[in-house]
Short mmCIF file of C-alpha atoms in Angstrom, two decimals:
data_model
loop_
_atom_site.label_atom_id
_atom_site.label_comp_id
_atom_site.label_asym_id
_atom_site.label_seq_id
_atom_site.Cartn_x
_atom_site.Cartn_y
_atom_site.Cartn_z
CA MET X 22 21.61 17.49 -13.03
CA GLN X 23 21.03 18.37 -9.38
CA ARG X 24 22.33 15.96 -6.74
CA GLY X 25 18.76 15.21 -5.59
CA SER X 26 17.81 14.19 -9.13
CA PHE X 27 20.91 11.98 -9.41
CA GLN X 28 20.17 10.25 -6.11
CA TRP X 29 16.56 9.66 -7.15
CA MET X 30 17.65 8.15 -10.47
CA LYS X 31 20.24 5.94 -8.77
CA SER X 32 17.65 4.77 -6.23
CA LEU X 33 15.18 4.00 -9.02
CA ASN X 34 17.78 2.09 -11.06
CA LYS X 35 18.77 0.15 -7.95
CA ALA X 36 15.15 -0.83 -7.36
CA ILE X 37 14.74 -1.85 -11.01
CA ILE X 38 17.85 -4.05 -10.92
CA LEU X 39 16.96 -5.59 -7.56
CA ASN X 40 13.45 -6.40 -8.77
CA LYS X 41 14.78 -7.80 -12.05
CA ILE X 42 17.04 -10.18 -10.10
CA ARG X 43 14.13 -11.14 -7.84
CA THR X 44 11.68 -11.87 -10.65
CA SER X 45 14.24 -13.66 -12.80
CA GLY X 46 15.39 -16.02 -10.08
CA SER X 47 18.87 -16.12 -11.62
CA ILE X 48 20.27 -13.64 -14.14
CA SER X 49 23.59 -12.33 -15.44
CA ARG X 50 24.80 -8.74 -15.43
CA ALA X 51 24.66 -8.61 -19.21
CA GLN X 52 21.09 -9.86 -19.28
CA ILE X 53 20.07 -7.28 -16.66
CA ALA X 54 21.50 -4.52 -18.84
CA LYS X 55 19.71 -5.88 -21.92
CA GLU X 56 16.31 -6.31 -20.29
CA THR X 57 16.30 -3.08 -18.27
CA GLU X 58 17.96 -0.98 -21.01
CA LEU X 59 20.46 0.33 -18.45
CA THR X 60 24.09 0.70 -19.47
CA PRO X 61 26.50 -2.12 -18.50
CA PRO X 62 28.64 0.28 -16.36
CA THR X 63 25.52 1.39 -14.45
CA VAL X 64 24.48 -2.21 -13.90
CA GLY X 65 27.99 -3.16 -12.81
CA THR X 66 28.24 -0.34 -10.27
CA ILE X 67 24.85 -1.02 -8.72
CA VAL X 68 25.37 -4.80 -8.68
CA LYS X 69 28.66 -4.31 -6.79
CA GLU X 70 26.85 -2.14 -4.27
CA LEU X 71 24.11 -4.75 -3.83
CA LEU X 72 26.71 -7.49 -3.37
CA ASP X 73 28.56 -5.43 -0.77
CA GLN X 74 25.27 -4.93 1.08
CA GLU X 75 24.60 -8.70 0.86
CA LEU X 76 21.19 -8.06 -0.69
CA ILE X 77 22.15 -10.29 -3.61
CA LYS X 78 24.74 -13.02 -4.09
CA GLU X 79 26.55 -14.73 -6.94
CA SER X 80 25.51 -18.26 -7.83
CA GLU X 81 26.50 -20.80 -10.47
CA LEU X 82 27.82 -19.96 -13.93
CA GLY X 83 25.27 -19.50 -16.69
CA GLU X 84 25.22 -20.74 -20.28
CA SER X 85 27.91 -19.32 -22.55
CA GLN X 86 26.76 -17.04 -25.37
CA GLY X 87 30.03 -17.46 -27.26
CA GLY X 88 32.47 -16.27 -24.62
CA ARG X 89 33.09 -17.00 -20.97
CA LYS X 90 30.25 -18.37 -18.95
CA PRO X 91 28.57 -15.49 -17.07
CA THR X 92 28.29 -15.42 -13.29
CA MET X 93 24.64 -15.51 -12.33
CA LEU X 94 23.08 -13.30 -9.66
CA VAL X 95 20.29 -14.22 -7.25
CA LEU X 96 18.45 -12.39 -4.51
CA ASN X 97 19.65 -13.17 -0.99
CA THR X 98 16.05 -13.66 0.08
CA THR X 99 16.66 -14.90 3.61
CA GLY X 100 19.72 -12.83 4.48
CA PHE X 101 17.63 -9.95 5.79
CA HIS X 102 14.04 -9.41 6.88
CA ILE X 103 11.70 -6.43 6.81
CA ILE X 104 9.05 -5.34 9.28
CA GLY X 105 5.91 -3.99 7.65
CA ILE X 106 3.19 -2.03 9.43
CA ASP X 107 -0.30 -1.42 8.06
CA ALA X 108 -1.82 1.28 10.27
CA GLY X 109 -5.49 1.41 9.40
CA PRO X 110 -8.34 3.32 11.00
CA SER X 111 -9.28 0.59 13.50
CA ASN X 112 -6.34 -1.80 13.79
CA ILE X 113 -2.60 -2.12 13.12
CA LEU X 114 -1.17 -5.15 11.36
CA PHE X 115 2.52 -5.91 11.90
CA ILE X 116 4.19 -8.41 9.56
CA LEU X 117 7.68 -9.80 9.18
CA SER X 118 8.76 -10.85 5.68
CA ASP X 119 11.86 -11.92 3.83
CA LEU X 120 13.09 -10.03 0.78
CA SER X 121 10.93 -12.07 -1.59
CA GLY X 122 7.77 -10.98 0.24
CA ASN X 123 7.08 -14.22 2.09
CA VAL X 124 5.42 -13.46 5.44
CA VAL X 125 7.27 -15.14 8.31
CA ASP X 126 5.32 -13.78 11.28
CA LYS X 127 2.50 -11.31 12.00
CA ILE X 128 0.69 -9.58 14.84
CA ASP X 129 -2.66 -7.76 14.78
CA ARG X 130 -3.49 -5.03 17.30
CA GLU X 131 -6.75 -3.09 17.70
CA ILE X 132 -6.56 0.67 18.06
CA GLY X 133 -8.50 1.91 21.06
CA ASN X 134 -10.90 4.80 20.69
CA PRO X 135 -10.20 7.55 21.53
CA ILE X 136 -6.44 7.49 21.06
CA ASN X 137 -3.75 10.15 21.29
CA GLU X 138 -0.35 10.46 19.63
CA THR X 139 1.55 8.97 22.57
CA LYS X 140 -0.63 5.86 22.75
CA PHE X 141 -0.51 5.40 18.99
CA LEU X 142 3.29 5.53 18.92
CA GLU X 143 3.39 3.13 21.89
CA LEU X 144 1.27 0.67 19.89
CA LEU X 145 3.75 0.86 17.01
CA THR X 146 6.70 0.39 19.35
CA HIS X 147 5.24 -2.60 21.18
CA GLY X 148 4.23 -4.37 17.95
CA VAL X 149 7.67 -3.99 16.37
CA GLN X 150 9.39 -4.99 19.60
CA GLN X 151 7.31 -8.16 19.87
CA LEU X 152 8.14 -9.22 16.29
CA ILE X 153 11.85 -8.66 16.92
CA GLU X 154 11.79 -10.61 20.18
CA GLN X 155 9.87 -13.50 18.57
CA ASN X 156 12.42 -13.67 15.75
CA SER X 157 15.65 -12.65 17.47
CA GLN X 158 17.74 -14.99 15.29
CA LEU X 159 17.00 -12.94 12.15
CA LYS X 160 18.67 -9.82 10.72
CA PHE X 161 16.41 -6.82 10.13
CA ILE X 162 17.01 -4.35 7.34
CA GLY X 163 14.28 -1.78 7.99
CA ILE X 164 10.68 -0.90 8.75
CA GLY X 165 7.99 0.15 6.29
CA VAL X 166 4.81 1.85 7.48
CA ALA X 167 1.63 2.13 5.40
CA MET X 168 -0.42 4.84 7.14
CA HIS X 169 -3.95 5.90 6.28
CA GLY X 170 -4.59 9.57 5.65
CA VAL X 171 -2.28 12.34 4.45
CA VAL X 172 1.40 11.45 4.75
CA ASP X 173 4.62 13.40 4.18
CA SER X 174 6.72 10.48 2.95
CA GLU X 175 9.97 12.47 2.87
CA ALA X 176 9.69 13.45 6.53
CA GLY X 177 8.00 10.21 7.56
CA LEU X 178 5.21 12.26 9.11
CA ALA X 179 1.52 11.37 9.30
CA ILE X 180 0.14 14.84 8.64
CA PHE X 181 -3.50 13.93 9.21
CA ALA X 182 -5.10 10.60 10.09
CA PRO X 183 -8.80 11.52 9.73
CA ASN X 184 -10.30 8.40 11.28
CA LEU X 185 -8.10 8.70 14.36
CA GLN X 186 -8.30 12.50 14.47
CA LEU X 187 -4.52 12.72 14.88
CA ARG X 188 -2.17 15.21 13.25
CA ASN X 189 1.57 15.49 12.66
CA ILE X 190 2.59 12.10 14.10
CA PRO X 191 6.42 11.74 13.84
CA ILE X 192 6.37 8.04 12.93
CA LYS X 193 9.75 7.89 11.19
CA GLN X 194 11.57 9.89 13.86
CA HIS X 195 10.08 7.86 16.69
CA LEU X 196 10.72 4.40 15.22
CA GLU X 197 14.24 5.21 13.96
CA SER X 198 15.29 6.55 17.35
CA THR X 199 13.77 3.53 19.10
CA PHE X 200 15.04 0.70 16.87
CA ASP X 201 18.07 2.18 15.04
CA MET X 202 16.73 1.04 11.67
CA GLU X 203 15.79 2.92 8.52
CA VAL X 204 12.05 3.64 8.43
CA LYS X 205 9.92 4.50 5.40
CA VAL X 206 6.42 5.91 5.84
CA GLU X 207 3.86 6.19 3.05
CA ASN X 208 0.12 6.52 2.56
CA ASP X 209 -1.58 3.10 2.61
CA ALA X 210 -3.01 3.28 -0.93
CA LYS X 211 0.34 4.41 -2.34
CA SER X 212 2.08 1.61 -0.44
CA LEU X 213 -0.40 -0.82 -1.98
CA ALA X 214 0.40 0.49 -5.45
CA LEU X 215 4.15 0.31 -4.96
CA GLY X 216 3.96 -3.18 -3.47
CA GLU X 217 1.81 -4.44 -6.33
CA ALA X 218 4.14 -2.90 -8.91
CA TRP X 219 7.18 -4.35 -7.14
CA PHE X 220 5.86 -7.89 -6.77
CA ASP X 221 4.03 -8.12 -10.09
CA ASP X 222 6.11 -10.20 -12.49
CA ASN X 223 4.78 -8.06 -15.35
CA GLN X 224 7.35 -5.27 -15.73
CA ILE X 225 4.78 -3.09 -17.54
CA SER X 226 2.85 -2.78 -14.28
CA TYR X 227 6.02 -1.60 -12.59
CA LYS X 228 6.17 1.36 -14.96
CA SER X 229 2.54 2.50 -14.81
CA MET X 230 -0.34 1.32 -12.64
CA VAL X 231 -3.01 2.48 -10.19
CA ALA X 232 -4.08 0.72 -7.00
CA VAL X 233 -7.38 1.70 -5.35
CA ASN X 234 -8.12 0.94 -1.71
CA VAL X 235 -11.82 0.91 -0.78
CA GLY X 236 -12.72 0.76 2.90
CA ARG X 237 -13.73 3.40 5.42
CA GLY X 238 -12.46 5.87 2.85
CA ILE X 239 -11.30 5.55 -0.75
CA GLY X 240 -7.78 6.30 -1.84
CA ALA X 241 -5.55 5.51 -4.79
CA GLY X 242 -1.85 5.13 -5.36
CA MET X 243 -0.40 5.91 -8.77
CA VAL X 244 2.90 4.49 -10.02
CA ILE X 245 4.37 6.41 -12.95
CA ASN X 246 7.67 5.26 -14.49
CA GLY X 247 8.32 3.04 -11.50
CA LYS X 248 7.86 5.78 -8.90
CA VAL X 249 4.88 6.59 -6.69
CA TYR X 250 3.36 9.90 -7.73
CA ASN X 251 2.69 12.16 -4.75
CA GLY X 252 1.75 15.47 -6.35
CA GLU X 253 2.78 18.93 -5.18
CA HIS X 254 1.62 18.54 -1.58
CA GLY X 255 1.62 14.75 -1.24
CA ILE X 256 -2.14 14.26 -1.62
CA ALA X 257 -2.31 12.92 -5.19
CA GLY X 258 -4.61 9.92 -5.40
CA GLU X 259 -7.32 11.06 -2.99
CA ILE X 260 -9.99 9.86 -5.40
CA GLY X 261 -12.46 9.46 -2.55
CA HIS X 262 -13.01 13.18 -2.97
CA MET X 263 -13.58 12.99 -6.72
CA MET X 264 -17.02 14.56 -7.26
CA ILE X 265 -19.50 12.08 -8.76
CA ASP X 266 -22.88 13.69 -7.94
CA ILE X 267 -23.01 17.51 -7.68
CA ASN X 268 -26.35 17.24 -5.85
CA GLY X 269 -25.17 14.48 -3.55
CA LYS X 270 -24.56 14.14 0.15
CA ARG X 271 -22.15 16.49 1.93
CA CYS X 272 -18.69 14.93 2.37
CA THR X 273 -16.33 15.42 5.31
CA CYS X 274 -14.13 17.48 2.98
CA GLY X 275 -16.95 20.02 2.57
CA ASN X 276 -17.90 19.21 -1.02
CA LYS X 277 -21.03 17.37 -2.15
CA GLY X 278 -21.34 14.03 -3.87
CA CYS X 279 -17.76 12.80 -3.43
CA LEU X 280 -17.07 9.17 -4.34
CA GLN X 281 -16.50 8.48 -0.64
CA THR X 282 -20.12 9.43 0.13
CA LEU X 283 -21.35 6.87 -2.39
CA ALA X 284 -19.01 3.86 -2.47
CA SER X 285 -17.08 3.61 0.80
CA GLY X 286 -18.02 1.10 3.51
CA PRO X 287 -19.93 3.60 5.67
CA ALA X 288 -21.66 5.01 2.58
CA ILE X 289 -22.98 1.56 1.62
CA ALA X 290 -24.29 1.06 5.16
CA ASP X 291 -25.84 4.57 5.18
CA ARG X 292 -27.66 3.99 1.89
CA ALA X 293 -28.99 0.68 3.17
CA MET X 294 -30.34 2.32 6.35
CA GLU X 295 -32.00 5.11 4.39
CA LEU X 296 -33.78 2.64 2.10
CA LEU X 297 -34.93 0.55 5.07
CA LYS X 298 -36.34 3.66 6.75
CA HIS X 299 -38.38 4.29 3.61
CA GLY X 300 -39.95 0.84 3.86
CA GLU X 301 -37.81 -1.16 1.48
CA LYS X 302 -37.90 -4.92 2.16
CA SER X 303 -34.68 -6.71 2.98
CA VAL X 304 -33.17 -9.26 5.36
CA LEU X 305 -31.08 -6.33 6.55
CA ALA X 306 -34.12 -5.12 8.48
CA GLU X 307 -33.48 -7.95 10.93
CA HIS X 308 -30.29 -6.22 12.13
CA GLN X 309 -30.26 -3.33 14.60
CA ILE X 310 -26.91 -2.22 13.18
CA VAL X 311 -26.23 -2.39 9.45
CA THR X 312 -22.66 -2.70 8.21
CA ALA X 313 -21.14 -2.93 4.75
CA LYS X 314 -20.18 -6.51 5.53
CA LYS X 315 -23.80 -7.38 6.33
CA VAL X 316 -24.88 -5.82 3.04
CA TYR X 317 -22.37 -8.04 1.26
CA GLU X 318 -23.54 -11.13 3.15
CA ALA X 319 -27.18 -10.32 2.34
CA ALA X 320 -26.28 -9.99 -1.35
CA GLU X 321 -24.71 -13.45 -1.21
CA GLN X 322 -28.11 -14.68 0.03
CA GLU X 323 -29.71 -13.15 -3.09
CA ASP X 324 -31.28 -10.26 -1.16
CA VAL X 325 -32.60 -7.89 -3.85
CA LEU X 326 -31.93 -4.66 -1.97
CA ALA X 327 -28.38 -5.64 -1.02
CA LYS X 328 -27.57 -6.74 -4.57
CA GLN X 329 -28.88 -3.45 -5.94
CA LEU X 330 -26.76 -1.48 -3.45
CA LEU X 331 -23.59 -3.31 -4.47
CA TYR X 332 -24.47 -2.92 -8.15
CA GLU X 333 -24.82 0.85 -7.69
CA THR X 334 -21.56 0.92 -5.75
CA GLY X 335 -19.86 -0.81 -8.69
CA VAL X 336 -21.26 1.81 -11.05
CA TYR X 337 -19.87 4.66 -8.92
CA LEU X 338 -16.46 2.99 -8.71
CA GLY X 339 -16.58 2.34 -12.46
CA ILE X 340 -17.12 6.04 -13.13
CA ALA X 341 -14.13 6.90 -10.93
CA PHE X 342 -11.94 4.26 -12.58
CA THR X 343 -12.90 5.53 -16.04
CA ASN X 344 -11.85 9.02 -15.00
CA LEU X 345 -8.55 7.63 -13.72
CA ILE X 346 -7.93 5.85 -17.01
CA HIS X 347 -8.50 9.03 -19.02
CA ILE X 348 -6.24 11.04 -16.71
CA SER X 349 -3.27 8.71 -16.18
CA ASN X 350 -3.64 5.96 -18.82
CA PRO X 351 -2.27 3.19 -16.57
CA SER X 352 -1.38 -0.29 -17.78
CA LYS X 353 -3.34 -1.76 -14.88
CA ILE X 354 -5.86 -0.83 -12.17
CA LEU X 355 -5.94 -2.91 -9.00
CA SER X 356 -8.85 -2.53 -6.58
CA VAL X 357 -8.85 -3.85 -3.02
CA VAL X 358 -12.16 -3.73 -1.14
CA GLU X 359 -12.14 -4.28 2.61
CA PHE X 360 -14.89 -3.11 4.94
CA PRO X 361 -15.80 -5.90 7.35
CA LYS X 362 -16.68 -3.69 10.34
CA LEU X 363 -17.77 -0.42 8.78
CA VAL X 364 -21.05 0.65 10.33
CA SER X 365 -23.70 3.06 9.13
CA THR X 366 -23.27 6.59 10.49
CA SER X 367 -27.00 7.33 10.25
#
């Protein structure tokens, strides 16, 4: 086995054990080995490493199963904190959480338009710095960045952020040199998938699941055997460019009828505008600017046109999800829809 493969397996086993301790609340080494199907020596080695790092701690003795009472292990939830960054197309959300995922503090910053690489990195720096200054009494273990677009997670590089029109942003290098902390950078949909798998108490979801993020674009993150699947060039999961209608509208990728042209926030607003221009009746006609959020609000008011648009959007997403199920056979599909400010491009 190559060293890289060994390190990956050790990292995966460490994550499995850490999450098992977190979800169990209190658990013995022997029980970890039994429930994770890892060997006792592997569990013992990794537990010692986690104890040395103060990520977990020993607690009271457990119930005897015929021999000595086992020493129980618990997550040291408040010993360290993590800074998370969600860098979307229009704003950046900075959060501070403990190791159990409880949010302690957060900051929201809008991204100006246009923006260049320098200004974008300055926004990241200032947000992280503010969280640290506001919580100076805490210990920080690292920074995680969920970035929209194409990401090289190994290099921590945002290869292409389409909505910001930025390329090759050295996020990891910049933040690590500025704050002297380990930084992980991943695509936002893949981060969503990994976070859901990690914090879902159902261990089956940890092994195999898909998370779909619907907003300005549509992306998916796939977790297979506990690890995010990136594909050969790191672009696995770009289901927004799954072709649904071969005679459909031209997509930004160059193809026609991509899911993104039918079910994303801007696509919903575009379809609404087109129908209004053809004389369709709707309360949406009262607005000079139509957004996906306004379509949703109109549907809540029982507007027939808006309800039909959302129904059709559900059909398109259903087709894509069915394709995903046949391809990857996940135990779970999670969909997050967020398009409050996405405006028609017509």
